[in-house]
PDB file of N, CA, C and O in Angstrom:
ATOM      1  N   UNK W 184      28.629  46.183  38.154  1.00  0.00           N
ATOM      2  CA  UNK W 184      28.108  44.837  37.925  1.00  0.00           C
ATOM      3  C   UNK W 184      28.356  43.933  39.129  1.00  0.00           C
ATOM      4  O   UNK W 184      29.292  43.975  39.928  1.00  0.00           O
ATOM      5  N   UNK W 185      27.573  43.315  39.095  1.00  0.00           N
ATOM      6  CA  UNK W 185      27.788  42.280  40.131  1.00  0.00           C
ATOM      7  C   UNK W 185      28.283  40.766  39.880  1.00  0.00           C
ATOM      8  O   UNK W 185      27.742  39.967  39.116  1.00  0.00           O
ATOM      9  N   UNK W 186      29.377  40.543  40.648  1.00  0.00           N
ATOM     10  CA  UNK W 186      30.001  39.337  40.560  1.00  0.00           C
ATOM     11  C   UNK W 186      29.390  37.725  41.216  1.00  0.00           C
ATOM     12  O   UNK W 186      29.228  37.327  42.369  1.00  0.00           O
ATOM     13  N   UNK W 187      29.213  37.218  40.148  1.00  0.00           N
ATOM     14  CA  UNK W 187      29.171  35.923  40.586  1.00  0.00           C
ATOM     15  C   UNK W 187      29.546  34.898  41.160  1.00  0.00           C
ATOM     16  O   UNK W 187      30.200  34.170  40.414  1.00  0.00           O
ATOM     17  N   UNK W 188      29.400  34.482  42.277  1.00  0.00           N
ATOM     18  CA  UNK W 188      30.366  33.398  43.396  1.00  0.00           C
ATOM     19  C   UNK W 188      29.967  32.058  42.927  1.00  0.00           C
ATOM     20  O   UNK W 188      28.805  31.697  42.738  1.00  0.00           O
ATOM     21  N   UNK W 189      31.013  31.366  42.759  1.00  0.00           N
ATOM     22  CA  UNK W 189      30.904  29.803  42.796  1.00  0.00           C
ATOM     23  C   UNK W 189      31.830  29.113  43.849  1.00  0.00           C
ATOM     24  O   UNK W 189      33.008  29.356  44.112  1.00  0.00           O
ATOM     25  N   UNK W 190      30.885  28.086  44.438  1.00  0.00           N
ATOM     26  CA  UNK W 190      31.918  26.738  45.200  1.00  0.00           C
ATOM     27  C   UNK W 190      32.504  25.996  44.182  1.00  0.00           C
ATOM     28  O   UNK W 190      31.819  25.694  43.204  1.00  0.00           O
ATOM     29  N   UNK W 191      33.790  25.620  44.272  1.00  0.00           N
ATOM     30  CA  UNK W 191      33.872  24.474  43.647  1.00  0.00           C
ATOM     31  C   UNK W 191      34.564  23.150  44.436  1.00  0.00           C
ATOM     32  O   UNK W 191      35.774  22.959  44.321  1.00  0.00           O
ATOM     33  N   UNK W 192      33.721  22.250  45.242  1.00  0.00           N
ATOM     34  CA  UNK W 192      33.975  21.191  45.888  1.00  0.00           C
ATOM     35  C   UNK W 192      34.643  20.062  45.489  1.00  0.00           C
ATOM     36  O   UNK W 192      33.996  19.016  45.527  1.00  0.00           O
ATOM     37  N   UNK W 193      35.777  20.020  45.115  1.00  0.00           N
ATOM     38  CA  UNK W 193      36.092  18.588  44.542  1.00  0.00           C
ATOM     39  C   UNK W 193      37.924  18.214  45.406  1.00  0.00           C
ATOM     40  O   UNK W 193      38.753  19.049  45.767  1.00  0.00           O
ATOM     41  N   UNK W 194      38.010  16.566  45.494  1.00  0.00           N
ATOM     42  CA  UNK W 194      38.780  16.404  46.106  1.00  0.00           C
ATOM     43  C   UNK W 194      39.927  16.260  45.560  1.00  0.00           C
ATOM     44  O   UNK W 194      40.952  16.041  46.205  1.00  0.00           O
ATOM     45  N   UNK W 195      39.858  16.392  44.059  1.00  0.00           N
ATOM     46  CA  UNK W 195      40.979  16.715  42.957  1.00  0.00           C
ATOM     47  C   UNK W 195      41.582  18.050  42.883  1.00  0.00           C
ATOM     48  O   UNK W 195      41.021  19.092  42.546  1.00  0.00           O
ATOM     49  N   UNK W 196      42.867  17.870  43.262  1.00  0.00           N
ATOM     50  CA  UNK W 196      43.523  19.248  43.021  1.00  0.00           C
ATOM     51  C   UNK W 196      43.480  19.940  41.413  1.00  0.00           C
ATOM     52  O   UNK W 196      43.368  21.110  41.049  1.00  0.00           O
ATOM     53  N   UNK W 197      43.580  19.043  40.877  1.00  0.00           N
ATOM     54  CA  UNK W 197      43.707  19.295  39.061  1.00  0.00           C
ATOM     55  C   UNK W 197      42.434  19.486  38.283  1.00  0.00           C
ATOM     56  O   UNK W 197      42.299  19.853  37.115  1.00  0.00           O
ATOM     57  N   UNK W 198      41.166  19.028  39.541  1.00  0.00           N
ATOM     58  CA  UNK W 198      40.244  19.480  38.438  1.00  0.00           C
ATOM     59  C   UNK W 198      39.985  20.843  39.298  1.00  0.00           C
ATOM     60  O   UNK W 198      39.690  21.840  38.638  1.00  0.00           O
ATOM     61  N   UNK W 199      40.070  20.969  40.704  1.00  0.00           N
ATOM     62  CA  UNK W 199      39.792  22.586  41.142  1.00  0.00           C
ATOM     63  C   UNK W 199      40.219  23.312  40.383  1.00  0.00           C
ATOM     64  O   UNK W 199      39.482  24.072  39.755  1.00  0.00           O
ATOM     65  N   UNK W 200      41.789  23.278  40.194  1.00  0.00           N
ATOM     66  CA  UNK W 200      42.329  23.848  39.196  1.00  0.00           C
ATOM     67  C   UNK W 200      41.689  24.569  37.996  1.00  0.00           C
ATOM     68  O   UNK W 200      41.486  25.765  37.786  1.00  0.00           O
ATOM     69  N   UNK W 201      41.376  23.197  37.101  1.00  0.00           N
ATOM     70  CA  UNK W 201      41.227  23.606  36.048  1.00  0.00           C
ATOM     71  C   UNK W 201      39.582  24.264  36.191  1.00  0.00           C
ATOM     72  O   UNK W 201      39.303  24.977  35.227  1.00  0.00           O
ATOM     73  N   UNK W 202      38.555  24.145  37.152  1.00  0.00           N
ATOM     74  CA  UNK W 202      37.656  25.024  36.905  1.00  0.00           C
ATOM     75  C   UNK W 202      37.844  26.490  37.649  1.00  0.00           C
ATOM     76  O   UNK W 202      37.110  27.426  37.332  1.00  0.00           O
ATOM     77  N   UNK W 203      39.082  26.662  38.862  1.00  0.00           N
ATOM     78  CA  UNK W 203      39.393  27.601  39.063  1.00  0.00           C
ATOM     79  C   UNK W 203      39.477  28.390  37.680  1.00  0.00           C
ATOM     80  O   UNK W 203      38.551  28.987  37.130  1.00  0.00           O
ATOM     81  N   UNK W 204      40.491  28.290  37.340  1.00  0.00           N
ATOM     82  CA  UNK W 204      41.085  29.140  36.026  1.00  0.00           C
ATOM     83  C   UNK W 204      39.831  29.015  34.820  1.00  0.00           C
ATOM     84  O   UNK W 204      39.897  30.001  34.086  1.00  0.00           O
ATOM     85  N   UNK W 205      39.055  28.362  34.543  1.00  0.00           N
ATOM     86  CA  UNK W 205      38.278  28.621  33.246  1.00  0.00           C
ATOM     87  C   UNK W 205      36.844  29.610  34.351  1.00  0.00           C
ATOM     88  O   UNK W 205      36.291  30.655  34.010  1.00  0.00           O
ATOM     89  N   UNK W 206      36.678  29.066  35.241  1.00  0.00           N
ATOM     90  CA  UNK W 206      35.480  30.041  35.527  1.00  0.00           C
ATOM     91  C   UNK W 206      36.091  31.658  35.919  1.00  0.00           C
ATOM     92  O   UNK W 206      35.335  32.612  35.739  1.00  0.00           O
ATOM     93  N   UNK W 207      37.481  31.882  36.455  1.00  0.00           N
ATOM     94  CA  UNK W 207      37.662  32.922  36.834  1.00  0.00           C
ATOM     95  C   UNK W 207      38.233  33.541  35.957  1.00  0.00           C
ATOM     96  O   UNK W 207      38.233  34.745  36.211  1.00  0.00           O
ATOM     97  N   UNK W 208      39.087  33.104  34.358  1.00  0.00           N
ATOM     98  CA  UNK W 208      38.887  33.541  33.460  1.00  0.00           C
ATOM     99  C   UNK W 208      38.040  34.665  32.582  1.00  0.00           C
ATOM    100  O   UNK W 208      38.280  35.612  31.834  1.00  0.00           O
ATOM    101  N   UNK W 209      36.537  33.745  33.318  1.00  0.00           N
ATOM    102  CA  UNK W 209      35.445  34.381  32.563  1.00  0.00           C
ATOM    103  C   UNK W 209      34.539  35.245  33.519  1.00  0.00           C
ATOM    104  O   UNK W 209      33.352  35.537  33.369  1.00  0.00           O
ATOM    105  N   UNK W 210      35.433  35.595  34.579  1.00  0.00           N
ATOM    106  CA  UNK W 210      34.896  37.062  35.477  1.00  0.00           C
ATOM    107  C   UNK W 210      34.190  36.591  36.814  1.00  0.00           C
ATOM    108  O   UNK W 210      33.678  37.353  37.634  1.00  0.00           O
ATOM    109  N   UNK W 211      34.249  35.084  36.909  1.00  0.00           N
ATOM    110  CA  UNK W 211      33.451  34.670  38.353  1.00  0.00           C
ATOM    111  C   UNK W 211      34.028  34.633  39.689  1.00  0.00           C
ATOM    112  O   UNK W 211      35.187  34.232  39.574  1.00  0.00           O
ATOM    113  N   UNK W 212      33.751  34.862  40.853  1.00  0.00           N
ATOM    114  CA  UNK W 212      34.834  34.520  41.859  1.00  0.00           C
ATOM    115  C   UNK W 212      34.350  33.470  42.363  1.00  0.00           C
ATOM    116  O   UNK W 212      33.179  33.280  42.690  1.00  0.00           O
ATOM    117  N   UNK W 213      35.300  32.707  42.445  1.00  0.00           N
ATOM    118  CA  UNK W 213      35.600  31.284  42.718  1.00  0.00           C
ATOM    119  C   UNK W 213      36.261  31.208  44.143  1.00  0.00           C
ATOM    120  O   UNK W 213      37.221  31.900  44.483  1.00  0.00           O
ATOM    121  N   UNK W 214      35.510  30.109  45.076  1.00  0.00           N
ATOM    122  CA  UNK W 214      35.758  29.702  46.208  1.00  0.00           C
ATOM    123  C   UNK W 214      36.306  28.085  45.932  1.00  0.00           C
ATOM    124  O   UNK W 214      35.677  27.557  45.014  1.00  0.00           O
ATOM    125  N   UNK W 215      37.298  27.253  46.519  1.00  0.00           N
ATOM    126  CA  UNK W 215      37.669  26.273  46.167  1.00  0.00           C
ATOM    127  C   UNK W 215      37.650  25.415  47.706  1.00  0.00           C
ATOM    128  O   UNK W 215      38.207  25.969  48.654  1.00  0.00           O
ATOM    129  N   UNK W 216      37.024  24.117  47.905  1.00  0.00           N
ATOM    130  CA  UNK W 216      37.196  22.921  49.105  1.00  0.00           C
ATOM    131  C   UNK W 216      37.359  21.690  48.685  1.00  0.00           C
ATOM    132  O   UNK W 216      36.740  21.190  47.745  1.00  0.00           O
ATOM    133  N   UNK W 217      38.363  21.038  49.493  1.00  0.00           N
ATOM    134  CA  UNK W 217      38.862  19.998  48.760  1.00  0.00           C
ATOM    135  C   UNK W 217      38.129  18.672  49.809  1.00  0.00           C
ATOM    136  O   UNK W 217      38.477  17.492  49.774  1.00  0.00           O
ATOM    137  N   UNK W 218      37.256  19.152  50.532  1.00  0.00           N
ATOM    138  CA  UNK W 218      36.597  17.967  51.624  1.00  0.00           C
ATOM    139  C   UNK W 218      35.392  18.497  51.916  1.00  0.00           C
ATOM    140  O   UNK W 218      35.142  19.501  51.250  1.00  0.00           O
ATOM    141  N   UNK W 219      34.150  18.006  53.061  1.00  0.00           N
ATOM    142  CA  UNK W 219      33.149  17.692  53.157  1.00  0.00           C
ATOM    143  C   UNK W 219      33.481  19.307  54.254  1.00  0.00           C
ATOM    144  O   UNK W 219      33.073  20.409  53.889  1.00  0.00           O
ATOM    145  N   UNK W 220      34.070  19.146  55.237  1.00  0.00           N
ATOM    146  CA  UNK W 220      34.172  20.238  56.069  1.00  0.00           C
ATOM    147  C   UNK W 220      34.743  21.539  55.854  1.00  0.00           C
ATOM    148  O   UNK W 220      34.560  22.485  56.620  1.00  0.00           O
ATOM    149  N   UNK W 221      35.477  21.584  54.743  1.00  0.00           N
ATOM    150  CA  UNK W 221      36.135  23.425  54.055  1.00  0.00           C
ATOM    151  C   UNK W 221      34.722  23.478  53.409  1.00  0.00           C
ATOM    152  O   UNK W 221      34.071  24.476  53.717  1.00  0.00           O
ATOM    153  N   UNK W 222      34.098  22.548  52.532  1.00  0.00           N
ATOM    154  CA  UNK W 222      32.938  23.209  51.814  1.00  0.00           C
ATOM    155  C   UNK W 222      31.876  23.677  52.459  1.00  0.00           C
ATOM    156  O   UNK W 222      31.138  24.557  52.017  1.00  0.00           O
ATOM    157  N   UNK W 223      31.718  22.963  53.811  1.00  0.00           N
ATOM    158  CA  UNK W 223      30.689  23.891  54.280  1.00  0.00           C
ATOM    159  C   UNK W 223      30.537  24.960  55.965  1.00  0.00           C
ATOM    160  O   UNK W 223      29.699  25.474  56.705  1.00  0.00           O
ATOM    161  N   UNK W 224      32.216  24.741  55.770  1.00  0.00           N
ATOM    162  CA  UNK W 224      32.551  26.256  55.785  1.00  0.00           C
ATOM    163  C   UNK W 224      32.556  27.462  55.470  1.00  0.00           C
ATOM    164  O   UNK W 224      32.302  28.575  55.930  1.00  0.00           O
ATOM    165  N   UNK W 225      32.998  26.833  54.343  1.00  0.00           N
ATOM    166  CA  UNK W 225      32.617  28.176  52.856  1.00  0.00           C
ATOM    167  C   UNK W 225      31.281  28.678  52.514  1.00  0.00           C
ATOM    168  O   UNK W 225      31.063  29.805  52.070  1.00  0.00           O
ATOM    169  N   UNK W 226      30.071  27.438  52.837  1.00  0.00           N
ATOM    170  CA  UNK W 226      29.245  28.040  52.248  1.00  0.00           C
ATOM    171  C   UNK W 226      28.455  28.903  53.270  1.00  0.00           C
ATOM    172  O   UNK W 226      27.978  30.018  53.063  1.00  0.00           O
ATOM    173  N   UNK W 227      28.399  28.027  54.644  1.00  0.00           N
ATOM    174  CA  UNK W 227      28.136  29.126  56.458  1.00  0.00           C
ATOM    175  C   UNK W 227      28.999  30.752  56.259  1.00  0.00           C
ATOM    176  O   UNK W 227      28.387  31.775  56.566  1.00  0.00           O
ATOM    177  N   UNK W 228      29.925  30.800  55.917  1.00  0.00           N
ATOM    178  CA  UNK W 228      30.411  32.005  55.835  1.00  0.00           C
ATOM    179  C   UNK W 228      30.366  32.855  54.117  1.00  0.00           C
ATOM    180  O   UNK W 228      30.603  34.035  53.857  1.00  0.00           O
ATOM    181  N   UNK W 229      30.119  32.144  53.532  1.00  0.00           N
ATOM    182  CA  UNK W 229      30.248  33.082  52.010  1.00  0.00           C
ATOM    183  C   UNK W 229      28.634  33.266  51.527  1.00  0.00           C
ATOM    184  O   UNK W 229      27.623  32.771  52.026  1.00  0.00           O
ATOM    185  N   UNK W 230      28.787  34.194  50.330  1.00  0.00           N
ATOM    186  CA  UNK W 230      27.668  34.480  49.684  1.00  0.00           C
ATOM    187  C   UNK W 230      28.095  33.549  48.110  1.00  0.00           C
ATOM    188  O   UNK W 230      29.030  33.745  47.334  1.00  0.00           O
ATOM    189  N   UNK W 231      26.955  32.484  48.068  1.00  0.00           N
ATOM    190  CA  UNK W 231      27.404  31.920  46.927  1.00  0.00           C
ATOM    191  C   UNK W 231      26.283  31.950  46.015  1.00  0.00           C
ATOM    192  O   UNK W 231      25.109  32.065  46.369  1.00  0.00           O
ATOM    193  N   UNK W 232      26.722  31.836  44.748  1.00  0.00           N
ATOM    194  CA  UNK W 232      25.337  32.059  43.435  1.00  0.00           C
ATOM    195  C   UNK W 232      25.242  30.454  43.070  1.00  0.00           C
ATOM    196  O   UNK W 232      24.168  29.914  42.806  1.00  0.00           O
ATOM    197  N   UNK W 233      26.623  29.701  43.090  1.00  0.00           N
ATOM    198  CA  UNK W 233      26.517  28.181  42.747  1.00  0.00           C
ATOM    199  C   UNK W 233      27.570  27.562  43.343  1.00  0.00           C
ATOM    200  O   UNK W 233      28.725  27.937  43.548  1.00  0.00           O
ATOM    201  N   UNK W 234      26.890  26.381  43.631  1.00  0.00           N
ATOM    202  CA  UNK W 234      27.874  25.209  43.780  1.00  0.00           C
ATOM    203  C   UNK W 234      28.188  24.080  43.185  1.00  0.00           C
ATOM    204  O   UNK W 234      27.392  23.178  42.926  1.00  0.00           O
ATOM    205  N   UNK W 235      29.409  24.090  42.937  1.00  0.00           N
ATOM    206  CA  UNK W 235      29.617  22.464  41.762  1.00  0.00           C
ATOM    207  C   UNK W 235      30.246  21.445  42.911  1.00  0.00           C
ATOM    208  O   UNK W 235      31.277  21.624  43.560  1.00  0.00           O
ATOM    209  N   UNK W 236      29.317  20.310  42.975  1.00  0.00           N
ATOM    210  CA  UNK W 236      30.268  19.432  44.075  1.00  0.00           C
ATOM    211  C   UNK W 236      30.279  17.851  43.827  1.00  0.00           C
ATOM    212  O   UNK W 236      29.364  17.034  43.935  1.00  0.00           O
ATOM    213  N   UNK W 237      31.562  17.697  43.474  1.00  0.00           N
ATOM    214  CA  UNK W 237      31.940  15.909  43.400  1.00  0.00           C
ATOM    215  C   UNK W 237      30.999  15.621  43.972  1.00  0.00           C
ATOM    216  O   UNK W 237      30.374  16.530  44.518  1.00  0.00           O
ATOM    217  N   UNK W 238      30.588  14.440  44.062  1.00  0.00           N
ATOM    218  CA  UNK W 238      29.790  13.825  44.669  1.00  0.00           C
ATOM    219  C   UNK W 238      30.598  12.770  45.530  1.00  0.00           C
ATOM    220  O   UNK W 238      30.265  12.548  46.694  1.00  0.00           O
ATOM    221  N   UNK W 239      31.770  12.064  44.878  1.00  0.00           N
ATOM    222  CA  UNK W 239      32.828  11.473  45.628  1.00  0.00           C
ATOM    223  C   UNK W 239      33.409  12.229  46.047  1.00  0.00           C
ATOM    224  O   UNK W 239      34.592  12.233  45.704  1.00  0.00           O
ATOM    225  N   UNK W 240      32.930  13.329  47.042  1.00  0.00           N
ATOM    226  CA  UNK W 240      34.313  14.245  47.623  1.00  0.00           C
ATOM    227  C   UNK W 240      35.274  13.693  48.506  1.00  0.00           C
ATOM    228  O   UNK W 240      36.223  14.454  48.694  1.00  0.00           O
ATOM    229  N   UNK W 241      35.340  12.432  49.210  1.00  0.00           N
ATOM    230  CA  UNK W 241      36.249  12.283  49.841  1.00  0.00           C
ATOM    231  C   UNK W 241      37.169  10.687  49.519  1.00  0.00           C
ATOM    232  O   UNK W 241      38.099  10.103  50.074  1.00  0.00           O
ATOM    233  N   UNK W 242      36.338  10.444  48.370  1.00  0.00           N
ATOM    234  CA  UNK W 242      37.170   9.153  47.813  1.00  0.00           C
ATOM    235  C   UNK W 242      36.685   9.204  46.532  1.00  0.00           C
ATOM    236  O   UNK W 242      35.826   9.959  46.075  1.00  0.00           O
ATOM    237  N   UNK W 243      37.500   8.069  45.828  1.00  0.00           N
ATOM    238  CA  UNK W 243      37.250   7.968  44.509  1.00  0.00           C
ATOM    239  C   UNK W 243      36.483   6.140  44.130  1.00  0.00           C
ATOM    240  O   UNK W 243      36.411   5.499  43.081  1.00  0.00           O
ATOM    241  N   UNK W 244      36.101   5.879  45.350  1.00  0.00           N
ATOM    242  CA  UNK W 244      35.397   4.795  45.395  1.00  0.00           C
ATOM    243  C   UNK W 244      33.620   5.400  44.642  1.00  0.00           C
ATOM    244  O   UNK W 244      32.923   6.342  45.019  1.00  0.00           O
ATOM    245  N   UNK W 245      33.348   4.282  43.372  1.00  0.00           N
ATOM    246  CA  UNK W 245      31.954   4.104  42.888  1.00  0.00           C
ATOM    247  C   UNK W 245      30.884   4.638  44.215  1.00  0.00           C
ATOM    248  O   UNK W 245      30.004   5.498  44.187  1.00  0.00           O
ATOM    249  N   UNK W 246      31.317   3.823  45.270  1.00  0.00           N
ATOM    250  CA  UNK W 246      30.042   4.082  46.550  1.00  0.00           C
ATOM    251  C   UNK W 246      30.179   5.271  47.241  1.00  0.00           C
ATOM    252  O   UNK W 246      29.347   5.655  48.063  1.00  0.00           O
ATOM    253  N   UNK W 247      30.946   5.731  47.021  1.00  0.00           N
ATOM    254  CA  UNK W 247      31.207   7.117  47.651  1.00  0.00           C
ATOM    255  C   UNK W 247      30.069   8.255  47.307  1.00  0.00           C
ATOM    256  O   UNK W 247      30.063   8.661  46.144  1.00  0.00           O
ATOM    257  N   UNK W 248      29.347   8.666  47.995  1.00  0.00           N
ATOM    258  CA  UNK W 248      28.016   9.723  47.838  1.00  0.00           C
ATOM    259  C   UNK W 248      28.572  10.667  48.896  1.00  0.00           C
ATOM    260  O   UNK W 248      27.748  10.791  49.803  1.00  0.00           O
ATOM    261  N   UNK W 249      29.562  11.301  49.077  1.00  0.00           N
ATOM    262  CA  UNK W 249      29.733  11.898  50.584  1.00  0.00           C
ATOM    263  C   UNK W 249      29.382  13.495  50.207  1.00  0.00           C
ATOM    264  O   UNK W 249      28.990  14.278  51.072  1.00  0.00           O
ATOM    265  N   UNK W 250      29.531  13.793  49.111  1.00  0.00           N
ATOM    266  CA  UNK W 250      29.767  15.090  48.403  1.00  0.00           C
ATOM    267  C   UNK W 250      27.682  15.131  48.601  1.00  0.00           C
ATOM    268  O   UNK W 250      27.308  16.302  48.675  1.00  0.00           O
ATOM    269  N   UNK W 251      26.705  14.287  48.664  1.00  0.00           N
ATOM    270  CA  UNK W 251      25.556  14.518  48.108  1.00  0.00           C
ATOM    271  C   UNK W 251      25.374  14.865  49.735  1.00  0.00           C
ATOM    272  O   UNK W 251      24.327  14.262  49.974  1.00  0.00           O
ATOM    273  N   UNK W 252      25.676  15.321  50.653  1.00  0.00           N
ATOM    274  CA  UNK W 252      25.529  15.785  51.902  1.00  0.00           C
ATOM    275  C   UNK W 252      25.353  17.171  52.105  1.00  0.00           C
ATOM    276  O   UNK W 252      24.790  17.767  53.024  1.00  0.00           O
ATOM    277  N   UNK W 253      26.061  17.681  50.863  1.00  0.00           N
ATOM    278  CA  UNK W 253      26.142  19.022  50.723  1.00  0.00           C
ATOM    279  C   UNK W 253      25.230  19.780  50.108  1.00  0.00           C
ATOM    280  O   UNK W 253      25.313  20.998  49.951  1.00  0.00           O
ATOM    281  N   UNK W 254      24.244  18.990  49.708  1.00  0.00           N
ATOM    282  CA  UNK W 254      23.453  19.616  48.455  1.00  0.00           C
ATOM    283  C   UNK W 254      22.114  20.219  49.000  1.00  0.00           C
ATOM    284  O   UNK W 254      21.323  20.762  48.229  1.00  0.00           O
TER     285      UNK W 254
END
């Protein structure tokens, strides 16, 4: 079978976390970036099926769109 890759971009350690462990739980391999530049690192070098990405990836300010750079 073939395994499924996910990004998961967020600048929260606790929510990487927690989608680390529930998606890899359920058989996915999970790539984790906590900024604008590991994520698209990850994605130049990896094979990915999805990406989940804050959209505030580098603050938690309302105006923050930095994460929609990635998309």
């Amino acid at each position: 079978p073939v395994q499924i890759t996910i990004l998961v971009a967020d600048n929260g350690p606790e929510v990487r976390e927690f989608y680390r462990r529930v998606l890899e739980e359920r058989g996915y391999k999970v790539y984790l970036a906590d900024a604008p530049e590991s994520a698209r690192q990850t994605i130049a070098t990896r094979h990915l099926d999805l990406i989940l990405i804050d959209l505030r990836l580098t603050d938690d300010d309302p105006r923050d769109r930095s994460g929609e750079a990635l998309a």
